[in-house]
Tab-separated table of C-alpha atoms in Angstrom:
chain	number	residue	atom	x	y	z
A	1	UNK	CA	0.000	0.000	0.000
A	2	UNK	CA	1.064	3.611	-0.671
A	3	UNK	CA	2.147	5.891	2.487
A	4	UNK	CA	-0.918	7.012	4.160
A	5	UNK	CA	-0.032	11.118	4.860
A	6	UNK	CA	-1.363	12.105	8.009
A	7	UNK	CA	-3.282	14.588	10.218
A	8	UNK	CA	-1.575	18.251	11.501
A	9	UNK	CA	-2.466	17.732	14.906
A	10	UNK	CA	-2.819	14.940	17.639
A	11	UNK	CA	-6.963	14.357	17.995
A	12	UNK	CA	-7.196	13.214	21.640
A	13	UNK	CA	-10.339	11.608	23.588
A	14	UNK	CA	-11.827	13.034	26.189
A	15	UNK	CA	-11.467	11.038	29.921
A	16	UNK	CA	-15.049	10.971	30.115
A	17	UNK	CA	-15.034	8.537	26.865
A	18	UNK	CA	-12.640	6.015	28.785
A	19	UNK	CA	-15.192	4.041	30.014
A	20	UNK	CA	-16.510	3.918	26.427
A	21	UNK	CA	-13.338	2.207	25.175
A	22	UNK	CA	-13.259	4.706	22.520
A	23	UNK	CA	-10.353	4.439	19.442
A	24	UNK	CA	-7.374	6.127	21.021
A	25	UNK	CA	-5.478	8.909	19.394
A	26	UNK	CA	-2.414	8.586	17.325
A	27	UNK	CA	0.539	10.547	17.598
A	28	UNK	CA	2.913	9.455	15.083
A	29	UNK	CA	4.736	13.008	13.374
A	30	UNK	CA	3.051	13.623	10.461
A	31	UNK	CA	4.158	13.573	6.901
A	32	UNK	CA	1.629	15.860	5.106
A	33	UNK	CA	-0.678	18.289	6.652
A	34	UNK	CA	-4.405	18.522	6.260
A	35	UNK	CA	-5.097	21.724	4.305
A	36	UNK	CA	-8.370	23.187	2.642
A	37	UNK	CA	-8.729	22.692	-0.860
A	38	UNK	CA	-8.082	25.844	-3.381
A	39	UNK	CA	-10.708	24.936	-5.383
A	40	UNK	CA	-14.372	25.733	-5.027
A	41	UNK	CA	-16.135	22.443	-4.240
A	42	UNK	CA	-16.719	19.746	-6.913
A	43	UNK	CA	-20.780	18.920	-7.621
A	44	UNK	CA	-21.788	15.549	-6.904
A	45	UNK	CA	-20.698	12.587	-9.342
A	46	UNK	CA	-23.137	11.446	-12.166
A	47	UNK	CA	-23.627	8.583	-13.732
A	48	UNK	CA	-21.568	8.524	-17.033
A	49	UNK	CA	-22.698	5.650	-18.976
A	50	UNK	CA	-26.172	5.648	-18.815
A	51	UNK	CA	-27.617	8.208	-21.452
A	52	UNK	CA	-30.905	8.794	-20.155
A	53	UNK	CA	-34.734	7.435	-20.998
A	54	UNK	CA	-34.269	4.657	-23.723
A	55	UNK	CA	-37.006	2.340	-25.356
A	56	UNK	CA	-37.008	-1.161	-24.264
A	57	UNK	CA	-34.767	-4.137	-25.522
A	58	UNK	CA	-34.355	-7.658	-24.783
A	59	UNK	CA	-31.646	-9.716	-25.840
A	60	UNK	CA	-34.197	-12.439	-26.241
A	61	UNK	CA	-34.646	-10.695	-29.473
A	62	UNK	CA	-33.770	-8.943	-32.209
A	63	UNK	CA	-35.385	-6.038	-32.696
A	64	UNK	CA	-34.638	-3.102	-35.796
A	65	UNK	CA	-35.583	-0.284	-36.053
A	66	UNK	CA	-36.366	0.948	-39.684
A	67	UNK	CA	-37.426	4.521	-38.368
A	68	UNK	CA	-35.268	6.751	-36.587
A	69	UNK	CA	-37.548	9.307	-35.717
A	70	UNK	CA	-39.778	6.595	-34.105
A	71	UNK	CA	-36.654	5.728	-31.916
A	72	UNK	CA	-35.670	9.084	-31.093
A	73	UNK	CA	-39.734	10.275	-29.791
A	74	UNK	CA	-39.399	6.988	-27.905
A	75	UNK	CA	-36.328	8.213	-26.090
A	76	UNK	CA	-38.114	11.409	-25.465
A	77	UNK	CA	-40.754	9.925	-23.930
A	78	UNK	CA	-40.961	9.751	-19.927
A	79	UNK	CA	-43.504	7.094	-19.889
A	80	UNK	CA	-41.484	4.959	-21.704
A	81	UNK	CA	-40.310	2.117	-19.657
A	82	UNK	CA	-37.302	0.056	-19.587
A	83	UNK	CA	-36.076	-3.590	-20.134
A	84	UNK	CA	-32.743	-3.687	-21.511
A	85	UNK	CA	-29.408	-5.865	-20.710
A	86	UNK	CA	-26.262	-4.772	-22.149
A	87	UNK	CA	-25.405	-7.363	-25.205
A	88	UNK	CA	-22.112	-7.637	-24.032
A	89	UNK	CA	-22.688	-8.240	-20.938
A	90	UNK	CA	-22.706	-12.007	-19.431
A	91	UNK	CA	-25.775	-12.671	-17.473
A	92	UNK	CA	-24.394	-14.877	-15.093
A	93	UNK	CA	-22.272	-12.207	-13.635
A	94	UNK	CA	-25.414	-10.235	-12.676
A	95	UNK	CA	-25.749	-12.142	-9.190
A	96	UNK	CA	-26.033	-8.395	-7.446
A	97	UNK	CA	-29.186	-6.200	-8.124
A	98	UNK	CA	-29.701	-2.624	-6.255
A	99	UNK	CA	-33.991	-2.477	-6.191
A	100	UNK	CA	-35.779	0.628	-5.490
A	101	UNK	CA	-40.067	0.478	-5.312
A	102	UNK	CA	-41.258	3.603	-4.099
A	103	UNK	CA	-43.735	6.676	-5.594
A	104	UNK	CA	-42.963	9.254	-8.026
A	105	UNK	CA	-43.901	12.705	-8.172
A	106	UNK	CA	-46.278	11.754	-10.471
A	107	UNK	CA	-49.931	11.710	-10.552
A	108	UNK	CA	-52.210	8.989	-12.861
A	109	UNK	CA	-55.336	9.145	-14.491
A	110	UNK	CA	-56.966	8.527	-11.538
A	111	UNK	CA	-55.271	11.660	-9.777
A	112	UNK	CA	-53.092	9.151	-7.440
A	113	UNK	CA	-49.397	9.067	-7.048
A	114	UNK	CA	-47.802	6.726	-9.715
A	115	UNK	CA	-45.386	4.058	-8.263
A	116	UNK	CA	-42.441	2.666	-9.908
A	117	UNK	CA	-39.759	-0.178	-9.837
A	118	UNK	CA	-36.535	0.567	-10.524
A	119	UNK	CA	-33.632	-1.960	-10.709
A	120	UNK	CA	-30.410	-1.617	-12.033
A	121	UNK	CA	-26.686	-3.414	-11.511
A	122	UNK	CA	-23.719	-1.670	-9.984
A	123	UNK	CA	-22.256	-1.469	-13.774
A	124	UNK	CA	-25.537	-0.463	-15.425
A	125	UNK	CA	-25.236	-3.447	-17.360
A	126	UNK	CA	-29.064	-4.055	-16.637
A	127	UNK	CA	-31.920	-1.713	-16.365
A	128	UNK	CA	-35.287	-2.251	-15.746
A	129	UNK	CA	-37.860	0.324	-14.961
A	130	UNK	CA	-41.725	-0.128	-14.761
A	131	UNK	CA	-44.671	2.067	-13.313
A	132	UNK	CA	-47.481	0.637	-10.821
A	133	UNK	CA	-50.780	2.233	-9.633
A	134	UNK	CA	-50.700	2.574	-5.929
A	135	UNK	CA	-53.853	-0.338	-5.143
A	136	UNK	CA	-51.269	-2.984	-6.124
A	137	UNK	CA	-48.308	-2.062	-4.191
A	138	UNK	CA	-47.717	-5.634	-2.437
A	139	UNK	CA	-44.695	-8.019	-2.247
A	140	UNK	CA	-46.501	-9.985	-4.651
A	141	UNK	CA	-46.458	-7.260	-7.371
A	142	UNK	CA	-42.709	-7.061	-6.502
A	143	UNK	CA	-41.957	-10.938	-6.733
A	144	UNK	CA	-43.418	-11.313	-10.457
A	145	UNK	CA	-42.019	-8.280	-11.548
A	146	UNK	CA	-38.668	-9.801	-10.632
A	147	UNK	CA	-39.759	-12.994	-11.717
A	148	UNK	CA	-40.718	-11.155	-14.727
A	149	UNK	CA	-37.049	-9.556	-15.326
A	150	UNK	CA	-35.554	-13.000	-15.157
A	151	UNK	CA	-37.834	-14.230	-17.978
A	152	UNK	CA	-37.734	-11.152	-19.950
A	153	UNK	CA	-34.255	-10.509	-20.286
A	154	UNK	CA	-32.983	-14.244	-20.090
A	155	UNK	CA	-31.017	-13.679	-16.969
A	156	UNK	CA	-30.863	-15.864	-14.268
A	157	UNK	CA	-31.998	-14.201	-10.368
A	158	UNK	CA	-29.752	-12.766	-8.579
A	159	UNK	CA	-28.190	-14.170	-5.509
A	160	UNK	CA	-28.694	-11.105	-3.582
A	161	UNK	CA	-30.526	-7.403	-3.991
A	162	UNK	CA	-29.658	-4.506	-1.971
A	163	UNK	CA	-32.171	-1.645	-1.232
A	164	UNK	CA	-32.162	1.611	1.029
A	165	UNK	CA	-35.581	2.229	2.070
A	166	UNK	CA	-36.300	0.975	5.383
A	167	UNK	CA	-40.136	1.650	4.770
A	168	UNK	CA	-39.627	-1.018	2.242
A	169	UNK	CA	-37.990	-3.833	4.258
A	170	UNK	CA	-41.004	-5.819	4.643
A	171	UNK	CA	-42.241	-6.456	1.276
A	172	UNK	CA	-39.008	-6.461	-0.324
A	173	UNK	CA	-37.484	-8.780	1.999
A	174	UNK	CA	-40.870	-11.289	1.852
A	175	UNK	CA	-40.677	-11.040	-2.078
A	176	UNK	CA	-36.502	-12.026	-2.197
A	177	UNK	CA	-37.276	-14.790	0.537
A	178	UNK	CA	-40.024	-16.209	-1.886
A	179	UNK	CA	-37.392	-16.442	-5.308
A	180	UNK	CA	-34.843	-17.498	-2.874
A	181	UNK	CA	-32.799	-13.719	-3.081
A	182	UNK	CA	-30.605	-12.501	-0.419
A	183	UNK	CA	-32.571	-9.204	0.663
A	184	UNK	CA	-29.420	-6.650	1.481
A	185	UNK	CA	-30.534	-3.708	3.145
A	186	UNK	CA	-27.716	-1.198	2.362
A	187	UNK	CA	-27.418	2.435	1.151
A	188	UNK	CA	-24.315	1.430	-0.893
A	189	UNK	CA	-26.582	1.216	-3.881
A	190	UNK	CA	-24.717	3.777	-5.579
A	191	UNK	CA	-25.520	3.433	-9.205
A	192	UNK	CA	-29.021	3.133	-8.484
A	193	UNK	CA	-29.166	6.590	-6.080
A	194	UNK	CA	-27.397	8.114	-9.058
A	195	UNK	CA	-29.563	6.997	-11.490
A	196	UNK	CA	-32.696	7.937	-9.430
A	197	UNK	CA	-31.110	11.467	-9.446
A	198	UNK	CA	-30.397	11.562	-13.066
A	199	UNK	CA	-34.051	10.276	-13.830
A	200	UNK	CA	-35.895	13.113	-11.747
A	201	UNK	CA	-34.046	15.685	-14.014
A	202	UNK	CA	-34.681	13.655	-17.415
A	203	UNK	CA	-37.773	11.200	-16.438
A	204	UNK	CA	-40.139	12.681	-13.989
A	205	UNK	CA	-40.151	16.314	-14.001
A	206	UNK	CA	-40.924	16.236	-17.699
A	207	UNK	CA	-43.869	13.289	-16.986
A	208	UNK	CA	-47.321	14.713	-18.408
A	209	UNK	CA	-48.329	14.042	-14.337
A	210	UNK	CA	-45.651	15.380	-12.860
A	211	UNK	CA	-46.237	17.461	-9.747
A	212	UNK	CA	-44.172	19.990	-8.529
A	213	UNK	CA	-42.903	20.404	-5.243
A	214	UNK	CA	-44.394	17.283	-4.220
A	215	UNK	CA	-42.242	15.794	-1.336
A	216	UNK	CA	-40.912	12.274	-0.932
A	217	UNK	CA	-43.329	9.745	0.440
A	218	UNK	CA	-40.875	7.684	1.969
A	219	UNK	CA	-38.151	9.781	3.187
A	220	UNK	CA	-34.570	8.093	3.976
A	221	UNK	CA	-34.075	7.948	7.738
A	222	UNK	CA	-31.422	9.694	9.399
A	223	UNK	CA	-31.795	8.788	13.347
A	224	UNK	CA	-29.081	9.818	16.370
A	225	UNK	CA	-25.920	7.971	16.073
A	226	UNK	CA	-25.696	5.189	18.573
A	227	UNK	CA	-22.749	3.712	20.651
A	228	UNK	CA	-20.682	1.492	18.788
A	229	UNK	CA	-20.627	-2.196	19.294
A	230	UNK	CA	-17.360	-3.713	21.098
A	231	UNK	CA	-16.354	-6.014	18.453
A	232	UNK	CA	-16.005	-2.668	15.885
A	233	UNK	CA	-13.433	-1.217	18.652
A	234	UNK	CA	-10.025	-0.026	16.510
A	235	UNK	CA	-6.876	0.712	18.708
A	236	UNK	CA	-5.830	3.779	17.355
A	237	UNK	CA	-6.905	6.060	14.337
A	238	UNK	CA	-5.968	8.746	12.368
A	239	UNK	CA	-7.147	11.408	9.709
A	240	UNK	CA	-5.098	10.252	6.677
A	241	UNK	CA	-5.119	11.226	2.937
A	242	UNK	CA	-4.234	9.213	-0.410
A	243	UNK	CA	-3.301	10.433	-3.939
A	244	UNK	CA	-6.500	8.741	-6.318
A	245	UNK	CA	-3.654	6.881	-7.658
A	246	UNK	CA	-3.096	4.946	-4.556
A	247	UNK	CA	-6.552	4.875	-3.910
A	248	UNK	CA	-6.946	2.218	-7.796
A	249	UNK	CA	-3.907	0.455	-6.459
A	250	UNK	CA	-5.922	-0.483	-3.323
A	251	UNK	CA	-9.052	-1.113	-4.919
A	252	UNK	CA	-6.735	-3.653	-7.305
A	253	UNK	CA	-5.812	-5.006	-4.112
A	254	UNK	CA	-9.161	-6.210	-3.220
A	255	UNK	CA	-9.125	-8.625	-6.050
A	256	UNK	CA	-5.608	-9.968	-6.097
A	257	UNK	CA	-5.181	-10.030	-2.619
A	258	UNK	CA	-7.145	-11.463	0.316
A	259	UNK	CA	-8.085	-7.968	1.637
A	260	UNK	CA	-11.525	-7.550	2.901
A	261	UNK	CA	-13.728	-4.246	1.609
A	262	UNK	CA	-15.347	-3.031	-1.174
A	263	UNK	CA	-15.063	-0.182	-4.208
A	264	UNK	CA	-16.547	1.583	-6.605
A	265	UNK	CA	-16.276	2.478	-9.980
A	266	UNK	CA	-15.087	5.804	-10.330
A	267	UNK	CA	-15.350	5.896	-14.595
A	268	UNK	CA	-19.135	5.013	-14.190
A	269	UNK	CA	-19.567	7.353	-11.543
A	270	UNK	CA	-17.818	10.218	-13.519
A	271	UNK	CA	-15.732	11.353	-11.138
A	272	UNK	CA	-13.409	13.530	-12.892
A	273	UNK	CA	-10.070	14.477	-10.687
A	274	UNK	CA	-6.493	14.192	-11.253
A	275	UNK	CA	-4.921	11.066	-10.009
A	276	UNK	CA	-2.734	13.437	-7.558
A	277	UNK	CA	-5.744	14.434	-6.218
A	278	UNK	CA	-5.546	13.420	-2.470
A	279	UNK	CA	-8.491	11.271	-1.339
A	280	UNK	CA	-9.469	12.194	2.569
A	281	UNK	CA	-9.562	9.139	4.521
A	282	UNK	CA	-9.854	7.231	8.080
A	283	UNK	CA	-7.279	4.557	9.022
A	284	UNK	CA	-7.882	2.325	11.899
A	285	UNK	CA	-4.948	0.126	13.825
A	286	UNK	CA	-5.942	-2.773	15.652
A	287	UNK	CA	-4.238	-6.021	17.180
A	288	UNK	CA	-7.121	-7.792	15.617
A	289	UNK	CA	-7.151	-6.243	12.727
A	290	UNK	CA	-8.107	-9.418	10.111
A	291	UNK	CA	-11.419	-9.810	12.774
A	292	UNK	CA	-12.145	-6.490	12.755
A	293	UNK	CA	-12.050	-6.425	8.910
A	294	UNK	CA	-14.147	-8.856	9.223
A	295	UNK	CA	-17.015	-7.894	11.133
A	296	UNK	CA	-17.376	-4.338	9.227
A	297	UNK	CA	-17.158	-6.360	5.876
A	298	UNK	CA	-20.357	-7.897	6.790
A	299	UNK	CA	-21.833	-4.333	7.630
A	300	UNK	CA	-22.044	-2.379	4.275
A	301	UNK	CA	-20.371	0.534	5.403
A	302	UNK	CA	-21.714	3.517	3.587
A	303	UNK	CA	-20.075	6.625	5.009
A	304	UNK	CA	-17.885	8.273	7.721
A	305	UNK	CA	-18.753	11.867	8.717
A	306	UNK	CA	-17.464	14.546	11.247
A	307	UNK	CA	-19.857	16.066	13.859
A	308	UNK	CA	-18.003	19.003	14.418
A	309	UNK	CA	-20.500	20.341	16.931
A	310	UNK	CA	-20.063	17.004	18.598
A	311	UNK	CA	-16.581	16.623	17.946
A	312	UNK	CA	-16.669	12.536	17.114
A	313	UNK	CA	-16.689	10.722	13.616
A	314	UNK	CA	-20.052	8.874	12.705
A	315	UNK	CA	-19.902	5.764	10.779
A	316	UNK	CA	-23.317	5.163	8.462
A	317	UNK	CA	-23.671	1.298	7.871
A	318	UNK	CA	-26.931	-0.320	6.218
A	319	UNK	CA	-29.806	1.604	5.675
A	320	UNK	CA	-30.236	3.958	8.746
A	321	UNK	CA	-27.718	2.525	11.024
A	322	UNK	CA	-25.274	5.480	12.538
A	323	UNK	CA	-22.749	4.677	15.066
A	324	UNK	CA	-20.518	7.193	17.417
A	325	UNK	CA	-17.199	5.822	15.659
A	326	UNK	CA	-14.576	8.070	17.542
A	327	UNK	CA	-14.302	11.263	19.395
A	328	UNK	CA	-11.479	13.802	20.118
A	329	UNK	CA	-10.792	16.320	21.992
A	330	UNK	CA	-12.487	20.008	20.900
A	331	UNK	CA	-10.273	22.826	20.621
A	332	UNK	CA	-9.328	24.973	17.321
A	333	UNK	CA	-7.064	23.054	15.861
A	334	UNK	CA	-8.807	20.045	15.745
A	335	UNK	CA	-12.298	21.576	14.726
A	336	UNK	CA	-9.687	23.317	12.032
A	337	UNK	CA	-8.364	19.973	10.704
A	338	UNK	CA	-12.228	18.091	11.233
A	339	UNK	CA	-13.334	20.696	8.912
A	340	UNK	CA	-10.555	20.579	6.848
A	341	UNK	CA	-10.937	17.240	5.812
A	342	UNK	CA	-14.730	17.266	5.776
A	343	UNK	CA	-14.291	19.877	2.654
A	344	UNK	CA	-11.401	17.756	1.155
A	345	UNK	CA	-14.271	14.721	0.699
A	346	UNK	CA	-16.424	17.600	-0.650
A	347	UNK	CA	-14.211	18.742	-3.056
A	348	UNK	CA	-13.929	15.052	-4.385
A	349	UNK	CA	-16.853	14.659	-4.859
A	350	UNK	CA	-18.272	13.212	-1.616
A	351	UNK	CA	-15.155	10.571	-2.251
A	352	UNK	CA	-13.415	9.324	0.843
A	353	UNK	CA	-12.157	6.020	2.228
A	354	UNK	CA	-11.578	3.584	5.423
A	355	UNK	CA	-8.322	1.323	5.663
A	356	UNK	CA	-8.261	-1.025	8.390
A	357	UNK	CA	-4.375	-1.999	9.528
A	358	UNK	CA	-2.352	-4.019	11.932
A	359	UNK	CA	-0.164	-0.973	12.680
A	360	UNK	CA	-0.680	2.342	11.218
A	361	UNK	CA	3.201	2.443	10.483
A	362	UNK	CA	2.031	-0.461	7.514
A	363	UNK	CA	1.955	-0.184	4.707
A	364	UNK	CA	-0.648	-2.909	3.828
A	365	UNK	CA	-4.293	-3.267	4.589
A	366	UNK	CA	-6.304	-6.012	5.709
A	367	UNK	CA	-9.574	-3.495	4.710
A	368	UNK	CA	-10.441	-1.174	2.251
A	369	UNK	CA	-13.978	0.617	1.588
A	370	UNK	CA	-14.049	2.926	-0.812
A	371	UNK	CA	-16.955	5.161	-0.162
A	372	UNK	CA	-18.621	8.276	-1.347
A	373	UNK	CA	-21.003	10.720	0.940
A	374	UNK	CA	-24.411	11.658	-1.348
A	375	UNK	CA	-26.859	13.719	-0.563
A	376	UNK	CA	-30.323	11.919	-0.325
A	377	UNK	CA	-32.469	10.795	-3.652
A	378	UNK	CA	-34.888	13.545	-4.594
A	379	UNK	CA	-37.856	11.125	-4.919
């Protein structure tokens, strides 16, 4: 692994948080300091390869086209729904879906909200949208209409489908425990959140039913932060930073080496920033380090925020899970370099990372999440 650079000041825990068994400071010298970024702060990532409404395709079929124009008013079209697999893409490598089943902004004949299924891969390999009226919204709706994306597209269910609505959990869990799916409850649907962005700008506010100003029915939670769990206990931890460069070698890593985490993919998300860019980070030391790895593998860490007012790092797992991850000791120059690195993961694009190590003097991992902060879904 590349050098981590660290923090410009020693973050210390209060007494009071003894008792709490908190992650202890570190206090090796640092290398590089934490500064501000010069540049205003980037906009939030999206999607790059998907190009917006498309008519529907199967690769069960063949299907041409002989007029253009037809194509291109079809594309145009919100109501148009979608059923499409990339040709190139195997379909036995799909074994991960990201599901979303919620309302739109949108009103029906009828003058009720319009409900849709969305479903998409982390690649964007598959995409599958489809509208519902609201007197149908059951997890027996949702099983056939996964059934039906199996059949449709030739593709084979997935062993497991993540989705980040708790409001959801019970129907979409019931429906995946029916077709034999692993029901993942996780807001590390990524390419889906990104997608739902990009399709409120292209899809929904230009829907003949579209209603503006209309607020989201299910709204993603955001509770306190609780205490965190003994087994998740680090030794030591420290602000650290890593040019994007480093930060592909590491996500390499997770592949060809037996290092536990996950990544992204930063040319689908369009993240655009020099590879010298340095990537704000958290690395965590502990004795038990391959355990520890472990444990928050099985998580689906999402996030790590500071709570300046608070002065303690909250770590977002699952859906709506927050946890009090460390705390320091307030005083300027720690709020300075908490706030400091807080815009550094803002001016990346909400880009940031945790590494998980035996000794923070290695220069290996035994974890690696890359992760990126997003604001919520506008529907």
């Amino acid at each position: 692994m590349a050098s981590l650079s660290f923090n410009s000041s020693t973050l210390r825990t209060p007494s009071s948080f003894q008792s709490q068994k908190p992650i202890s400071n570190y206090t090796k010298p640092i290398k590089i300091p934490f500064t501000f970024p010069s540049k205003s702060p980037r906009s939030w990532p999206k999607l790059r390869r998907f190009g917006g409404s498309r008519s529907s395709v199967s690769i069960k079929e063949e299907v041409e086209i002989e007029d253009e124009k037809e194509e291109e008013d079809d594309d145009d079209d919100p109501t148009v729904e979608l059923c499409y697999l990339d040709p190139e893409t195997n379909p036995n490598s799909l074994t991960e879906w990201e599901l979303d089943f919620c309302s739109r902004p949108i009103l029906d004949i009828r003058g009720k909200k319009l409900w849709e299924l969305v479903v998409c891969d982390e690649s964007l390999s598959l995409q599958f949208t489809k509208y519902f009226p609201n007197n149908v919204i059951n997890s027996i709706t949702l099983k056939d209409a996964i059934e039906g994306i199996s059949e449709d597209l030739g593709i084979p269910l997935p062993d497991k489908i993540r989705y980040f609505r708790s409001q959801m959990q019970t129907i979409i869990t019931k429906a995946c425990n029916e077709l034999g799916i692993k029901p993942v409850p996780s807001k590390r649907c990524v390419s889906l959140l990104l997608w739902l962005d990009e399709r409120f700008e292209t899809v929904y506010t230009r829907h003949p039913g579209y209603q503006k100003g209309a607020k989201p029915l299910l709204a993603l939670d955001n509770p306190f932060p609780m205490e965190l769990p003994d087994n998740l206990f680090g030794d030591r931890w420290a602000f650290v930073q890593l040019p994007l460069s480093a930060v592909r070698e590491e996500i390499l890593s997770l592949e060809s080496k037996l290092v536990f985490g996950s990544s992204l993919d930063l040319d689908l998300l369009g993240i655009e920033i020099d590879d010298n860019t340095m990537i704000p980070g958290l690395a965590v030391s502990s004795s038990r380090a391959k355990p520890l790895a472990a444990w928050m593998n099985g998580l689906e860490v999402c996030s790590i925020e500071v709570d300046v007012a608070r002065a303690s790092l909250i770590l977002s797992v699952g859906i709506s899970t927050r946890y009090v991850y460390a705390t320091y000791k307030k005083n300027p120059v720690t709020t300075n370099e908490a706030e400091a690195w807080e815009a550094a993961k803002k001016a990346s694009g909400g880009l940031h990372f945790l590494a998980i190590q035996e000794d923070l003097d290695s220069d290996d991992c035994v974890g690696f999440w890359l992760l990126l902060d997003l604001p919520p879904p506008p529907v």
